[in-house]
Short mmCIF file of C-alpha atoms in Angstrom, two decimals:
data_model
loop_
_atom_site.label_atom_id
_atom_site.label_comp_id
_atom_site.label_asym_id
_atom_site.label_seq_id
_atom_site.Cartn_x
_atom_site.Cartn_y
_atom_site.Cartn_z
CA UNK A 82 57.58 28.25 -21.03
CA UNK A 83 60.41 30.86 -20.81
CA UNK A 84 59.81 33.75 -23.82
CA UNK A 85 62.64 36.05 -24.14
CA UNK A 86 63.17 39.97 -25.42
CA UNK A 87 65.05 41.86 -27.04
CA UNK A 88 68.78 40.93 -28.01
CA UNK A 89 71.08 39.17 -30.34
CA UNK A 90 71.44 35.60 -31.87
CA UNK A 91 70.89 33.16 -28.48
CA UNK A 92 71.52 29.53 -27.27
CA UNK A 93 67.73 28.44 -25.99
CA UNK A 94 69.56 25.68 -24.39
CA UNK A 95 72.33 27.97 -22.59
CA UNK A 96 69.62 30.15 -21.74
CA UNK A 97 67.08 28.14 -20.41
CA UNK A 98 69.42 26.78 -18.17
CA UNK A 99 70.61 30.64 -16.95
CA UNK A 100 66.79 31.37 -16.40
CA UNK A 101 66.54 28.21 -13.91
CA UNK A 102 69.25 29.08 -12.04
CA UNK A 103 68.36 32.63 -11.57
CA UNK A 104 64.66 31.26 -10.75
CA UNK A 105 66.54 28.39 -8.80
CA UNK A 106 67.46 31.61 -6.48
CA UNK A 107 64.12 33.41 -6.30
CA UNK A 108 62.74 29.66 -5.34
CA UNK A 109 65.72 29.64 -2.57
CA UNK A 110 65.06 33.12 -1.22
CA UNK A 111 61.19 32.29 -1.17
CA UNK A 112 61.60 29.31 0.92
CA UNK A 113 61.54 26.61 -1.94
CA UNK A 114 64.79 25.41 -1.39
CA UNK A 115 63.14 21.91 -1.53
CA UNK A 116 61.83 22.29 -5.11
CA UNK A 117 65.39 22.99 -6.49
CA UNK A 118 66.37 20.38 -7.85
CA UNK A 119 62.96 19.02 -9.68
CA UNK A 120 63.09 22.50 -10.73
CA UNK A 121 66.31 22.50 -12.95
CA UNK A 122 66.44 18.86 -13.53
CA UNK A 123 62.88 18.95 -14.82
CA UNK A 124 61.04 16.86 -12.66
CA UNK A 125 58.64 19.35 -11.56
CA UNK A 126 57.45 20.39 -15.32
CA UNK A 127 58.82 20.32 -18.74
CA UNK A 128 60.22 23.72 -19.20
CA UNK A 129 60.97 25.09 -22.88
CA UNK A 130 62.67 27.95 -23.71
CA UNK A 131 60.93 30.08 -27.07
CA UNK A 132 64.01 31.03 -29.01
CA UNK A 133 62.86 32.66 -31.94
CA UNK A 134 65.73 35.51 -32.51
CA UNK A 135 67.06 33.88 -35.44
CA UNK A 136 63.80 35.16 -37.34
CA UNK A 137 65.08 39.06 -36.29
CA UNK A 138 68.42 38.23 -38.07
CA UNK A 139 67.80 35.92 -40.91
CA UNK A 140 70.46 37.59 -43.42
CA UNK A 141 72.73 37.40 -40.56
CA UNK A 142 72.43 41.11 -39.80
CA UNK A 143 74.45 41.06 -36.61
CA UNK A 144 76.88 43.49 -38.34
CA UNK A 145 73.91 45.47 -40.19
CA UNK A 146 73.53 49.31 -39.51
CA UNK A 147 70.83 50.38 -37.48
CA UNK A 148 68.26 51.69 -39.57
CA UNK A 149 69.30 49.21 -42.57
CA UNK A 150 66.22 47.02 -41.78
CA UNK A 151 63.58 49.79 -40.69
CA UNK A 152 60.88 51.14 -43.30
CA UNK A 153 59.31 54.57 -42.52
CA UNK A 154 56.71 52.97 -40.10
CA UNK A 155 58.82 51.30 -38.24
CA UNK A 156 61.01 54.79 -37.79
CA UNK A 157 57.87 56.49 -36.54
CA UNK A 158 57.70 53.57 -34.04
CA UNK A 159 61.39 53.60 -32.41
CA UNK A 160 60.80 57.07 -32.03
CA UNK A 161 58.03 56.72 -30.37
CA UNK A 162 59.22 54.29 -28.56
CA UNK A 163 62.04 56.52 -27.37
CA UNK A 164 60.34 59.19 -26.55
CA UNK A 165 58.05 56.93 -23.75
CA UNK A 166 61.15 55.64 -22.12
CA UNK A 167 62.70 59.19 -21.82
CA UNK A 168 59.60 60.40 -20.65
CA UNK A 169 59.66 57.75 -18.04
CA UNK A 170 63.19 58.68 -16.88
CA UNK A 171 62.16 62.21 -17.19
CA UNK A 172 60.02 61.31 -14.40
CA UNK A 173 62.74 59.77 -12.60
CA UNK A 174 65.22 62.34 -12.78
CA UNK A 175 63.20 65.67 -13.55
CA UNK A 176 65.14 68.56 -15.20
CA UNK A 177 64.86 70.99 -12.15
CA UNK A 178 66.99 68.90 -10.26
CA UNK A 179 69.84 69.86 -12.05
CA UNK A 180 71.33 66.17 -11.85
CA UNK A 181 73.37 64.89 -14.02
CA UNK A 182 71.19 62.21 -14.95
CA UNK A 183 68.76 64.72 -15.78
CA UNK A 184 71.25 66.59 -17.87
CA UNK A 185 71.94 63.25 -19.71
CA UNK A 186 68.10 62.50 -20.36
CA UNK A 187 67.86 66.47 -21.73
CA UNK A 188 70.88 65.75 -24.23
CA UNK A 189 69.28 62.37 -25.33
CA UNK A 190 66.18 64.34 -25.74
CA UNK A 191 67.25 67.04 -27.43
CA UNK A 192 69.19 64.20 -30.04
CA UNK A 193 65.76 62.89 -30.34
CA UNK A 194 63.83 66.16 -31.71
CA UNK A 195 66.22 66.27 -34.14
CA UNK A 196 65.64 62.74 -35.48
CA UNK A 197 61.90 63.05 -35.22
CA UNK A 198 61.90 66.34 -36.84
CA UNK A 199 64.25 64.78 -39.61
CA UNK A 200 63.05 61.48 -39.79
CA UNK A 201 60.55 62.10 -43.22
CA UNK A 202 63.00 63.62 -45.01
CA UNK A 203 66.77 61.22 -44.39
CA UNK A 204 67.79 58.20 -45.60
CA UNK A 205 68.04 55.17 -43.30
CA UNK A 206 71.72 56.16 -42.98
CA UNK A 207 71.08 59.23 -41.74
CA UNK A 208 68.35 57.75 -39.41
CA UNK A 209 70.19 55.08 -38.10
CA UNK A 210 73.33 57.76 -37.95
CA UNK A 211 70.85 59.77 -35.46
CA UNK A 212 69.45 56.77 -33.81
CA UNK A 213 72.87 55.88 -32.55
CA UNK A 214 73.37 59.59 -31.34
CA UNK A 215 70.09 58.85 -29.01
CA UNK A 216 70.90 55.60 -27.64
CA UNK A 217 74.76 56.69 -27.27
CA UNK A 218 73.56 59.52 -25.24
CA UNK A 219 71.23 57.44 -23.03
CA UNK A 220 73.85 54.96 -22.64
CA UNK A 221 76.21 57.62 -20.04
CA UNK A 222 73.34 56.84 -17.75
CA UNK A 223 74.93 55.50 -14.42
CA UNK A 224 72.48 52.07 -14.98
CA UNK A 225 73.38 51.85 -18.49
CA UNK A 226 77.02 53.24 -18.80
CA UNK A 227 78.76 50.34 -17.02
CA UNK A 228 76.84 47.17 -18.04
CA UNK A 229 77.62 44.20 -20.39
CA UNK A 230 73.94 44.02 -22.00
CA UNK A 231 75.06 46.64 -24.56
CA UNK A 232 78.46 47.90 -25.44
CA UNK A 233 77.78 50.60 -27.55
CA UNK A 234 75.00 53.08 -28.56
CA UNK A 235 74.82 50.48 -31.66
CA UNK A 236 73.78 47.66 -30.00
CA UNK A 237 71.43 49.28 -28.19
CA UNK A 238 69.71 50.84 -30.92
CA UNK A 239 69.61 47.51 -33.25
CA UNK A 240 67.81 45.47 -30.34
CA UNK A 241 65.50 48.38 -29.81
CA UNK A 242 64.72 48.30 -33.26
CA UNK A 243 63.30 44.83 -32.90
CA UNK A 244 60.72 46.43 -30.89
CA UNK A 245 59.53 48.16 -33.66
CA UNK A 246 60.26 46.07 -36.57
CA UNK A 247 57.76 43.57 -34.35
CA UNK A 248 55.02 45.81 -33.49
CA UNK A 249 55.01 47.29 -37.27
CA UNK A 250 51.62 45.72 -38.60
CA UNK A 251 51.39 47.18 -42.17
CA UNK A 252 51.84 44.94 -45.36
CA UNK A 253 53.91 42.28 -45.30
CA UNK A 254 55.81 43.38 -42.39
CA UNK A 255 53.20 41.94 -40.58
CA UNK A 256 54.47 38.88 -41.76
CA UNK A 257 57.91 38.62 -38.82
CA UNK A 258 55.39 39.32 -36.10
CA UNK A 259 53.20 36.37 -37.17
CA UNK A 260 56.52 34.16 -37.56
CA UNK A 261 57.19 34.70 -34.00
CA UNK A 262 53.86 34.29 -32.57
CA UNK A 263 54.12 30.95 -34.48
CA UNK A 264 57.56 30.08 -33.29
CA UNK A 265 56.54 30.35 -29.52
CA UNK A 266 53.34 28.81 -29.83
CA UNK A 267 54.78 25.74 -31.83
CA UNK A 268 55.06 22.24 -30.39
CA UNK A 269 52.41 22.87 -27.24
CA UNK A 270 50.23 20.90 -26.37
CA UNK A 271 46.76 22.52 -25.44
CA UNK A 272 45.86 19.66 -23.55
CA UNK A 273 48.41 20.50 -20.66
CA UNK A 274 48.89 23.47 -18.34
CA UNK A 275 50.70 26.08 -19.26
CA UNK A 276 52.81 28.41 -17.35
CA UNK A 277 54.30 31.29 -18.87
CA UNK A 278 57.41 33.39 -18.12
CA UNK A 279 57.82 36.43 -20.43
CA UNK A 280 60.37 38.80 -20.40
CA UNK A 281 60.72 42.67 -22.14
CA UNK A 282 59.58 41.98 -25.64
CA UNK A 283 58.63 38.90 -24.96
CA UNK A 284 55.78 39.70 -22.37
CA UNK A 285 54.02 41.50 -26.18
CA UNK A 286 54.57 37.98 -28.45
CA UNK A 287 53.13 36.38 -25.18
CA UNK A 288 50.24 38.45 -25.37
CA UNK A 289 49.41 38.49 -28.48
CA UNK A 290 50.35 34.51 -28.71
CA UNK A 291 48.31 33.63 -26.06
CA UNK A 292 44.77 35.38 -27.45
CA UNK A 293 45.85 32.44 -30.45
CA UNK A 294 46.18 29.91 -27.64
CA UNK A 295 43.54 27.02 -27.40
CA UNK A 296 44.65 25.76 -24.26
CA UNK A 297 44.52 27.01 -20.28
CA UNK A 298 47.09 28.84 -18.68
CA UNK A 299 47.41 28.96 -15.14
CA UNK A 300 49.64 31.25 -14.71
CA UNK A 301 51.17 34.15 -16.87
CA UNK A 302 53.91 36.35 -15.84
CA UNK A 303 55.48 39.35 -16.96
CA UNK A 304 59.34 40.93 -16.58
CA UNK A 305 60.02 44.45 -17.26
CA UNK A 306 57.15 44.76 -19.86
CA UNK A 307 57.06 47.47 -22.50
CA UNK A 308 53.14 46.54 -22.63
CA UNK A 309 52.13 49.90 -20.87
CA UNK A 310 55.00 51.55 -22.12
CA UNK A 311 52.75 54.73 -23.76
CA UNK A 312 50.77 54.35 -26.63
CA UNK A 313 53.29 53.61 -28.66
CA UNK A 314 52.81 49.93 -27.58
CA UNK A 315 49.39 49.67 -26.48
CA UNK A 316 48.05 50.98 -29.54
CA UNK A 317 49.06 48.05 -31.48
CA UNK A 318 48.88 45.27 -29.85
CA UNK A 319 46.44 42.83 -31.36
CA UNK A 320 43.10 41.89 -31.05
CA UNK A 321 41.67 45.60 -30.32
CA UNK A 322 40.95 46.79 -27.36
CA UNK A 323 43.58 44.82 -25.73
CA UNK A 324 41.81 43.00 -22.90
CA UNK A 325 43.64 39.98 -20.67
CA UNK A 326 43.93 36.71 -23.01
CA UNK A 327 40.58 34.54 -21.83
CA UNK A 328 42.33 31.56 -21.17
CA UNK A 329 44.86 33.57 -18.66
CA UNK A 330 43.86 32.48 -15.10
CA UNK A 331 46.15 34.90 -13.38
CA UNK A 332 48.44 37.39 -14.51
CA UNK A 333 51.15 38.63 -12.41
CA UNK A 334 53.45 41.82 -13.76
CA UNK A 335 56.52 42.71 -12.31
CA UNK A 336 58.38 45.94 -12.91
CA UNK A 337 61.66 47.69 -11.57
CA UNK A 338 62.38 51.20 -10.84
CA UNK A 339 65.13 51.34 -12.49
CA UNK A 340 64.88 49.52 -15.37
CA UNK A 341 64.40 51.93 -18.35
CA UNK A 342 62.18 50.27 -20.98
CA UNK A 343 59.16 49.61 -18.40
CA UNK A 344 56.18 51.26 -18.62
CA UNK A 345 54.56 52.23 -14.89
CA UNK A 346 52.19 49.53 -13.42
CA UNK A 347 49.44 50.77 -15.48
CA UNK A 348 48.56 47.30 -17.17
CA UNK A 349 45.23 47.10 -15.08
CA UNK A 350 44.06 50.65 -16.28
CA UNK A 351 45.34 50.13 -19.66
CA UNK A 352 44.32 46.68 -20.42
CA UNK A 353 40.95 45.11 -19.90
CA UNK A 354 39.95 42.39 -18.06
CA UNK A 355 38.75 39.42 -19.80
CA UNK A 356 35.30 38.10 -19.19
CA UNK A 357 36.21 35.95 -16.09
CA UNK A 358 37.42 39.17 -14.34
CA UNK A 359 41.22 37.93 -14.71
CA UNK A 360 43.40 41.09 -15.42
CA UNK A 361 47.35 42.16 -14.71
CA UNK A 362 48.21 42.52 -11.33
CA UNK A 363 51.39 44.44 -10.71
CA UNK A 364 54.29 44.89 -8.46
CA UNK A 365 57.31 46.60 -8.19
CA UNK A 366 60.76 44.47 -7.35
CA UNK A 367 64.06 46.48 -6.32
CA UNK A 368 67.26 44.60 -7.89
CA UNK A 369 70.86 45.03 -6.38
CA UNK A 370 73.56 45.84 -9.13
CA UNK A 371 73.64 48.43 -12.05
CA UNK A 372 71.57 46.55 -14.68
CA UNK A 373 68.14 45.85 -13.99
CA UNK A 374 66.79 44.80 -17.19
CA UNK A 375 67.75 41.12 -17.64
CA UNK A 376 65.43 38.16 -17.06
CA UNK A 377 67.81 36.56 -14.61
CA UNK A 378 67.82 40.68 -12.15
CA UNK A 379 64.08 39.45 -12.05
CA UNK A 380 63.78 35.61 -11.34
CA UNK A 381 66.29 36.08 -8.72
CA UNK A 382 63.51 37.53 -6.56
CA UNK A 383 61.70 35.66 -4.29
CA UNK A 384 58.32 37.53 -4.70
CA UNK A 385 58.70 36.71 -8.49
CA UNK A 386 59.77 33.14 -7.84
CA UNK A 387 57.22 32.41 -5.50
CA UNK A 388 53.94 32.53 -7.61
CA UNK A 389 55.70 30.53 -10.01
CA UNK A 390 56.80 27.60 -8.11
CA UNK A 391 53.60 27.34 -6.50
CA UNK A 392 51.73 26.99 -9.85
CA UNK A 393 54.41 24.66 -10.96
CA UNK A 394 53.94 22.52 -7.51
CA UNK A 395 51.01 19.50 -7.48
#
């Protein structure tokens, strides 16, 4: 099962089938060039993609204003939020270096004071206004500036909204986070094996899906995952303490340099084992190109395809 992140309206079919090609590569460049074709004609297992990003835009808010479906908590959150990933690029690209990266991550931080030191007091015009002025900022990044995944501060700052519109667990809010859980766990059967794929957001509904999960999963693996992205995420993930889902019989986490919403390989420290022992184990990938934060950037690899395939193989 393929569970996707952040990002617009999708076609699971469309998708699915640009997720098997990428992992089509990672199989090649592993030396599974012979599993191919049962791969993406579905001979090997029955793959299903988890589409559930209809339930983010149910009024058909594609053309909403960022900020137009955030309450108060969820504000606290995307700030939050943002201020983990600059911290991580911070990291990256430190001031003293005088880089221009650096000066870009100082701008976008210094955009980001002023919405957290605003946010109790503004509408959610003036919020999402401010929010744009962030993610704008962060987008003259060299990885950011020239890629297709978002072409505007606007986009960027809706999707990263559903990050926090997710994660918010008061009232009925909680409500789109169960709907999602439900949508990806819908239709399996826990009498089979189950081999999971997440990406970005997606690695958290997996999470938090599989703890609901009554059957065994081989094999879990996650793509540039927020999960240990700061406290901002860990401290609301559900059940409490997070620990490793008990019916998770490995857990593999990939993570790229480069790719600005992932949280250091910290899952281990961060999140408990379960009772068997079974906890994240991660590894770092490096991606060719400018945009490392797509599904497909990490699938292509062979160390990523390679676990998978062999789980997937009798």
């Amino acid at each position: 099962m393929f569970v996707h992140g952040i990002g617009g309206l999708r076609s699971a079919g469309q998708d699915q089938q640009r997720w098997l090609r990428a992992l089509a590569t990672g199989a090649r460049a592993s030396g599974h060039a012979e599993s191919i074709s049962a791969l993406t004609q579905g001979w090997l297992a029955d793959v299903r993609f988890a589409d559930y990003s209809d339930l983010f835009t149910p009024r058909g808010a594609q053309g909403a204003a960022p900020g137009q479906e955030l309450d108060p908590d969820d504000e606290q959150l995307l700030v939050g939020l943002l201020d983990a990933m600059l911290a991580e690029l911070a990291e990256q690209s430190p001031p003293e270096t005088g880089s221009r990266e650096a000066r870009v991550i100082g701008q976008a931080r210094h955009h980001l004071d002023a919405l957290a030191s605003g946010s109790q007091a503004q509408g959610a015009g003036e919020f999402g206004r401010q929010l744009v002025w962030v993610t704008t900022t962060l987008l003259q990044l060299p990885g950011l500036r020239q890629t297709t995944q978002w072409v505007s501060g606007q986009a960027f700052a809706l999707q990263l909204s559903q990050v926090a519109r997710y994660l918010n667990r008061r009232g009925d809010r909680a409500d789109l986070g169960a709907a999602i859980r439900a949508r990806v766990l819908k239709g399996l059967d826990p009498s089979r094996p189950l081999v999971v794929v997440a990406h970005s957001l997606g690695t958290v509904v997996a999470y938090e899906a599989l703890h609901a999960y009554e059957g065994q999963v081989p094999l879990l693996v996650t793509l540039g995952s927020p999960l240990a992205l700061g406290g901002v995420v860990l401290q609301r993930l559900v059940p409490r303490p997070p620990l490793c889902p008990e019916n998770v019989e490995a857990w593999l986490n990939f993570w790229d340099r480069d790719d600005v919403v992932v949280g250091r390989p910290r899952l281990a420290d961060w999140i408990a084992p379960s009772s068997r022992g079974v906890k994240a184990e991660s590894a770092s990938v490096k991606s060719a190109g400018i945009w490392t934060h797509t599904a497909t950037k990490y699938l292509e690899h062979g160390q990523v395809a390679d676990p998978i395939l062999r789980a997937l193989l009798p």
